[in-house]
Each structure stands twice: as structure tokens, then as C-alpha cells.
Short mmCIF file of C-alpha atoms in Angstrom, two decimals:
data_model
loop_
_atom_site.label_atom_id
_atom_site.label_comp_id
_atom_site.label_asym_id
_atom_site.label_seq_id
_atom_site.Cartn_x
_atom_site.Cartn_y
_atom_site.Cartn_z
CA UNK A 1 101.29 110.22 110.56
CA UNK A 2 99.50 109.89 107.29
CA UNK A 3 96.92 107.17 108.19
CA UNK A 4 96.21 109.64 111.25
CA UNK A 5 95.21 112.50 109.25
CA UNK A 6 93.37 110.83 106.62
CA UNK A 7 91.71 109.09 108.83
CA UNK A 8 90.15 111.98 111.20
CA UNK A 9 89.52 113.20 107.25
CA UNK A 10 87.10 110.12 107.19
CA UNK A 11 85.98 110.77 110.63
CA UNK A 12 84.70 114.63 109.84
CA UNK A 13 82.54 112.56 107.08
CA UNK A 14 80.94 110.63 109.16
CA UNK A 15 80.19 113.56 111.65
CA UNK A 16 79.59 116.17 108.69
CA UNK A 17 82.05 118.37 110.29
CA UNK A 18 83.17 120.53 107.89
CA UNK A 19 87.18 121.15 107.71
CA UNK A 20 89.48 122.25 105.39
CA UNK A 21 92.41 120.29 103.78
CA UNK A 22 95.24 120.99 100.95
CA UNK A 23 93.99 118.09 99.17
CA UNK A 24 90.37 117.41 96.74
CA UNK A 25 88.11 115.29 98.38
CA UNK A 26 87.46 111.91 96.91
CA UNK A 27 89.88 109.68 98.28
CA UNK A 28 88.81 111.21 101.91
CA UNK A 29 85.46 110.91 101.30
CA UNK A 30 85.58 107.30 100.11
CA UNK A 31 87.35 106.17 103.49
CA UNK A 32 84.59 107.93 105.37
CA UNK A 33 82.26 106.14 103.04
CA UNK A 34 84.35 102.49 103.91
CA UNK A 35 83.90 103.37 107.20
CA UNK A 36 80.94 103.80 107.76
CA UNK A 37 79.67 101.13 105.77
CA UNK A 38 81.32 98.96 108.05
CA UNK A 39 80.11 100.28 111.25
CA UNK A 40 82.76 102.71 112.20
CA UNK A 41 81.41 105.72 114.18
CA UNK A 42 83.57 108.20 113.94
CA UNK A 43 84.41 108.99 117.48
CA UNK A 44 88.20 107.78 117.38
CA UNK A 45 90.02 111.29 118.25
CA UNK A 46 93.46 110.14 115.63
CA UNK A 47 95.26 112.57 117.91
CA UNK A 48 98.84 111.14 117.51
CA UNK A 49 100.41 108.30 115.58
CA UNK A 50 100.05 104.86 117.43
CA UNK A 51 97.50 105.52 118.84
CA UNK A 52 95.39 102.07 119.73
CA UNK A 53 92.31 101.61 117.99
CA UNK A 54 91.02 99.69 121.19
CA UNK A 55 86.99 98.55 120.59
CA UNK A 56 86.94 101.37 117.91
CA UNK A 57 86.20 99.84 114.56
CA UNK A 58 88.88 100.38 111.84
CA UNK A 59 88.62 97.80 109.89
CA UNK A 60 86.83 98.96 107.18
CA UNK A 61 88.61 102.11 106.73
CA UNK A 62 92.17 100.18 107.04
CA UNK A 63 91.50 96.71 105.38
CA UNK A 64 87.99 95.63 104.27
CA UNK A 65 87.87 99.32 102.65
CA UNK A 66 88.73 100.41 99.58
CA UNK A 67 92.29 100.17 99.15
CA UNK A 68 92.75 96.65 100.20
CA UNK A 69 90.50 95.41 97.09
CA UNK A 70 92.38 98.51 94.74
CA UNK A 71 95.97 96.81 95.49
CA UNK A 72 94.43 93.25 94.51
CA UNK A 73 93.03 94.81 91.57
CA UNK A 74 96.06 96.82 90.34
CA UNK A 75 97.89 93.35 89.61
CA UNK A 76 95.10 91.35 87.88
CA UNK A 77 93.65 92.82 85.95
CA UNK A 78 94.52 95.93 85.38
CA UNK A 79 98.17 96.17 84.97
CA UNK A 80 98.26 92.39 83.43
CA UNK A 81 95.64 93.53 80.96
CA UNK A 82 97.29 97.23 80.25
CA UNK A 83 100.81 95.27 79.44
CA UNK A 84 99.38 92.45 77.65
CA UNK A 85 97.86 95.26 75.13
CA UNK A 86 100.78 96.95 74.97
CA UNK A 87 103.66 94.01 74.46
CA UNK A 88 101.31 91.41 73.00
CA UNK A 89 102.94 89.05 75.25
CA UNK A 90 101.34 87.08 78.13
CA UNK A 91 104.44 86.32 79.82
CA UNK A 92 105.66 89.77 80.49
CA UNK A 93 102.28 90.71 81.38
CA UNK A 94 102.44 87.90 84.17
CA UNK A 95 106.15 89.14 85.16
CA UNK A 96 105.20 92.44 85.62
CA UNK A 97 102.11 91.65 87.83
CA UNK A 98 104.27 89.45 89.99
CA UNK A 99 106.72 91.99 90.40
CA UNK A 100 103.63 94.52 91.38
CA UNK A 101 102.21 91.76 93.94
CA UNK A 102 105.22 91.49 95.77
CA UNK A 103 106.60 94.87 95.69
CA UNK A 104 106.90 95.82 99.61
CA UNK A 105 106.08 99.38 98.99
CA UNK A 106 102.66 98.80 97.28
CA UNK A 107 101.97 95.85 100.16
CA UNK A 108 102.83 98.53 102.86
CA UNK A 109 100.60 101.17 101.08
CA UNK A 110 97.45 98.55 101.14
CA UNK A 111 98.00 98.20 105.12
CA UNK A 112 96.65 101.53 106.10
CA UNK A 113 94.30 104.45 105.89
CA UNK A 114 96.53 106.33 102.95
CA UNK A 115 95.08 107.97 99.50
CA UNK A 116 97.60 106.47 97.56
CA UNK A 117 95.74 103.01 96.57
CA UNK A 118 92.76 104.79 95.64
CA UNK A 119 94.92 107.45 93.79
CA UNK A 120 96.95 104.51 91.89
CA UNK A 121 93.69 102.76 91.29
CA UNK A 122 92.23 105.42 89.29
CA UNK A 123 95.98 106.41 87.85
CA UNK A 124 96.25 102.85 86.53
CA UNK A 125 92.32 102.75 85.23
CA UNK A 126 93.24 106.11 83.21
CA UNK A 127 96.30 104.10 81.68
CA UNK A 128 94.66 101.12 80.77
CA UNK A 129 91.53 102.79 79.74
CA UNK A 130 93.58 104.93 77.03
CA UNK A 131 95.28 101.71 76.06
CA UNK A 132 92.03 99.83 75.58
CA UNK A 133 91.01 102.86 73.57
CA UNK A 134 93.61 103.30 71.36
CA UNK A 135 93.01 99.37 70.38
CA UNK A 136 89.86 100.14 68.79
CA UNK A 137 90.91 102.30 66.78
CA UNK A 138 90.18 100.81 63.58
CA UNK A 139 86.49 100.39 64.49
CA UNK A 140 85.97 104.28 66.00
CA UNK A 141 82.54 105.23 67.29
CA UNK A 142 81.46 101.43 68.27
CA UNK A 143 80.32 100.72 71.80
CA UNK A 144 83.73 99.46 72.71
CA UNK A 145 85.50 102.33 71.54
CA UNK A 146 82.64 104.75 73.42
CA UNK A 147 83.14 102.66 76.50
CA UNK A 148 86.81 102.51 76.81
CA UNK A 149 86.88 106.52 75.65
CA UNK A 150 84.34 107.53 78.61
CA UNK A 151 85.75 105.20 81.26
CA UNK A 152 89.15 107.05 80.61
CA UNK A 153 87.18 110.49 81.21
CA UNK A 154 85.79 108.95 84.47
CA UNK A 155 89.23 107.73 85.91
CA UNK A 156 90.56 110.82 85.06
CA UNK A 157 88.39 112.55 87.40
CA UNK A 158 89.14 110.25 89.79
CA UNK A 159 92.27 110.53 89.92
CA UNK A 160 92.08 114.32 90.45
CA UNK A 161 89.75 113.82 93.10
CA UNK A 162 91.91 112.20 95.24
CA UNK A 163 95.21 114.42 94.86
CA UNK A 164 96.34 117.03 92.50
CA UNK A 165 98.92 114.70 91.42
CA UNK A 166 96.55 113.03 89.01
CA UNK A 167 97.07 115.88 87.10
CA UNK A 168 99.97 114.26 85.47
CA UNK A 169 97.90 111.46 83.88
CA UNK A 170 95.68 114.02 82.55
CA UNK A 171 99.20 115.14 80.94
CA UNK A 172 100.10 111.66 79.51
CA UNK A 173 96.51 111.32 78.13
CA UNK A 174 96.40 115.03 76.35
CA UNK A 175 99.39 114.07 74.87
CA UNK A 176 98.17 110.89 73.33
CA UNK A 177 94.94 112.47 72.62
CA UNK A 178 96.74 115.06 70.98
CA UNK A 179 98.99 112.46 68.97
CA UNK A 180 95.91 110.47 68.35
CA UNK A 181 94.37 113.66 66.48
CA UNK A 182 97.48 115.05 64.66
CA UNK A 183 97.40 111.23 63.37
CA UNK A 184 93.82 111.19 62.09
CA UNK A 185 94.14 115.21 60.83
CA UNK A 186 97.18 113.83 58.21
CA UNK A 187 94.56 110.95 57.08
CA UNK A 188 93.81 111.94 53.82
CA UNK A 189 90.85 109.94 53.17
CA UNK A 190 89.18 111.18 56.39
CA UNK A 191 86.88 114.04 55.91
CA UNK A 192 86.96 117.05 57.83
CA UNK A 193 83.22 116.47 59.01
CA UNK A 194 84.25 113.20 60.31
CA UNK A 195 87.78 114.38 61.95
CA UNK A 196 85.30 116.78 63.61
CA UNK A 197 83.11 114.58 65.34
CA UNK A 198 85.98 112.58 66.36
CA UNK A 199 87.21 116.09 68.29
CA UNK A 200 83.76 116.66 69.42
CA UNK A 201 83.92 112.71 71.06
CA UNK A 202 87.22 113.83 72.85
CA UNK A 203 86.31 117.22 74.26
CA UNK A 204 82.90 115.11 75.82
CA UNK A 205 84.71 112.16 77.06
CA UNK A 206 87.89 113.57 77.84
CA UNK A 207 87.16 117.18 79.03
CA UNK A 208 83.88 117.83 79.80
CA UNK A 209 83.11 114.49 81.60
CA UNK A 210 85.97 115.12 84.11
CA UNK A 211 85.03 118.76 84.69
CA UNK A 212 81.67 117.39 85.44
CA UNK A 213 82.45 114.89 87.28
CA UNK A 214 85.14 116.92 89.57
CA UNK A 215 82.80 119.59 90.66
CA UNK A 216 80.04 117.04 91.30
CA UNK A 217 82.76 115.59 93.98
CA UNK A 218 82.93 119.13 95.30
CA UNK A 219 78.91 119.55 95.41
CA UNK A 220 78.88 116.08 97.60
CA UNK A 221 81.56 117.48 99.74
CA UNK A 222 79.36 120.25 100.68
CA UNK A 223 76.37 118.66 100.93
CA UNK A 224 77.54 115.83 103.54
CA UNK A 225 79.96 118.57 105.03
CA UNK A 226 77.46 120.82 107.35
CA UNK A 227 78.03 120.99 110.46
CA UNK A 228 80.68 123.44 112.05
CA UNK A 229 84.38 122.46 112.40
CA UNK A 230 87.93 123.53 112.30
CA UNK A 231 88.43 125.35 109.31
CA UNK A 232 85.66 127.96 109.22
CA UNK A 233 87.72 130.68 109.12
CA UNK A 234 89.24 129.95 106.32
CA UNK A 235 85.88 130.89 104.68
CA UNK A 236 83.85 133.41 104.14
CA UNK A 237 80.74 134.61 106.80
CA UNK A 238 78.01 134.00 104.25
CA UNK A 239 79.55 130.18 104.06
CA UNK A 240 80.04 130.17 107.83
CA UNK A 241 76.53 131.17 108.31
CA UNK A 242 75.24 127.74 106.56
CA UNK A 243 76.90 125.51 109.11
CA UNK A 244 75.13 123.78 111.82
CA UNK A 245 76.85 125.05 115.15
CA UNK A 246 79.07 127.88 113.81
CA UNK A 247 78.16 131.38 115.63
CA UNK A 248 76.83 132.88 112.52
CA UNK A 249 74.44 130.08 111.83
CA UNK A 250 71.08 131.30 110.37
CA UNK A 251 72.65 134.85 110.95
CA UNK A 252 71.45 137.48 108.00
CA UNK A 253 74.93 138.74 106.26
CA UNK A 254 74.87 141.62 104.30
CA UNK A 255 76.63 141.12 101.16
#
């Protein structure tokens, strides 16, 4: 049911029919994106699961796209890399990205048109990004430490672009964030000046990067989104009236 839904999602991208769903729209506009990058047109009606593609093209959208290349890249090198950092040891990095290869739910997840690669892809890139960043710690402020700091910003976004779920990583990185500071705040031979610009680094990486970033998502979603669909209503008549097709199109509304 899920890989019919997301993907009419990615089929109202590639029409720029505008609809209106519980959940932001990153991962959905990133199958679109798949798909029609790999010459899907977006006139498969995903009315009811099992449904057969016939001549449509859905390969892009269910195994060229995206999350096909996100599952390989969970394993190596993300999750390798994250638990080598974290245990020092190479062999229980190699266990555990064994154990993620074959895991049947992850395999099962990589077989269709689903959000939840793309949302563990960016989940896991927020994990290993803070990881990576807490490893340079002793050399704060270098190119590394900027790098791993801003990339953790950016896959936080991410991740709340493709469900409100990711919400929880941003809870596991505030938390180390905040441990982080509390840390360098009881460093006596750190000046306030410099503890300051370490906060300032944080609130631009790790706060005002993802904000950006989010409603950027949202600015794309209306831009590409203009044509009339099901879930005008849901909106007001001043939006409705910017929508190719809709009744009030081009209509003057007063305010």
C-alpha cells in the first residue's frame, strides 16, 4: 500500500499537480526526481496495490532510484565508518555492517518505492556526521571540524524533510551538542570569547542551516507544485487562485 501512495506522490511531481499529504516533502520529491530522470512519465494511475506496472517505467523510482544506492551506502561506509569511530575496532565495524547487509527488513525496504531508505540515509549521515565531529575536537574550527559540523546541519534537514520522525535525531544531536557545550563551559582555560564563538558555530551549523534548508524544501515544493489537484480545499482561495486549472485561477480575491 505504501509504495502505491508514495509513488502517485512522485507522480503529482512529475505532473506539478499540487496535493496535500501528512508528511514534508523531500523524500516524495526525490522519487519524482528518480523518476523522471529515468524516463518515467507519470501517467501510471497507482490506484490499488498490485497493480502491474505493464510498459510503464518504474524502474527508476523502485530500483535505479535513490534508495537502492542509500541501502548500499548505509553498510559501507557509513555505518562501518560511524562504528569504527566509535569502538576503535575494525572487526566490529565489519560485523555490524554484515549484520546491516543481510538484515531482511532493510533488503525488503530497498525493493520498493518507500521513504524509509532515504529517511535512514539521512538518519545515519546525521549520526556519523556528529561522530566525525566530535573526533575533531581537539583541533576545533579547522576545515575538518567545519565540514563534519555543517554536513551534520545538512542531514539533519534531511532527515526532517522526509518524515517528522527525523525529529528524533535532531533530539540525539541537541543532546550531544548540549553535552558538548556544558563540557567546554567547565574548561577553565577556555575563555568566554572563545566558548562564544564555539556557540555561535553551533546555532549556524546546527540550527540555522536546517531551518534554512527545510523551508527551502518547502519553497521547491511550491514552485514545481502548480497545477490544480486533489487537495485544494484544504487551502485557502488566494492559494487556490495560483494554480493552473483550479476554478479560481487568475480570479481577483479580496483579502
Amino acid at each position: 500500500w505504501d509504495e502505491t501512495h508514495f509513488g502517485k506522490m512522485g507522480s503529482y511531481y512529475i505532473n506539478r499537480t499540487f496535493f496535500f499529504d501528512v508528511h514534508p516533502p523531500l523524500g516524495k520529491m526525490l522519487i519524482g526526481l528518480a523518476g523522471y530522470l529515468s524516463g518515467y512519465d507519470g501517467t501510471f494511475p497507482f490506484q490499488k496495490p498490485g497493480d502491474r506496472y505493464e510498459q510503464h517505467n518504474y524502474i527508476g523510482m523502485r530500483g535505479v532510484r535513490l534508495c537502492r544506492l542509500v541501502s548500499s551506502w548505509l553498510a559501507f561506509p557509513c555505518l562501518s565508518t560511524q562504528m569504527l569511530e566509535l569502538s576503535k575496532s575494525l572487526p566490529a565495524a565489519l560485523l555490524t555492517a554484515f549484520i546491516l547487509i543481510f538484515d531482511t527488513g532493510c533488503i525488503t525496504l530497498s525493493q520498493y518505492i518507500l521513504l524509509d531508505p532515504i529517511l535512514m540515509f539521512f538518519l545515519m549521515g546525521a549520526v556519523l556526521s556528529m561522530v566525525k565531529c566530535n573526533s575533531c575536537a581537539d583541533r576545533p574550527f579547522s576545515a575538518s571540524w567545519w565540514f563534519w559540523l555543517s554536513l551534520t546541519g545538512v542531514s539533519l534537514a534531511g532527515a526532517m524533510g522526509v518524515k517528522f520522525v527525523g525529529l528524533f535525531v535532531v533530539l540525539l544531536v541537541g543532546l550531544n551538542t548540549v553535552y558538548d557545550l556544558w563540557d567546554l563551559l567547565g574548561n577553565l582555560s577556555l575563555s568566554l570569547v572563545m566558548f562564544g564563538k564555539h556557540l555561535l558555530a553551533r546555532v549556524l551549523c546546527l540550527i540555522i542551516l536546517p531551518l534554512a534548508l527545510y523551508t527551502a524544501m518547502f519553497a521547491v515544493h511550491f514552485a514545481v507544485l502548480n497545477r490544480s489537484g486533489p487537495g485544494d480545499g484544504f487551502f485557502s482561495s488566494a492559494f487556490q487562485s495560483q494554480l493552473i486549472g483550479n476554478n479560481l485561477h487568475n480570479v481577483s480575491v479580496p483579502e
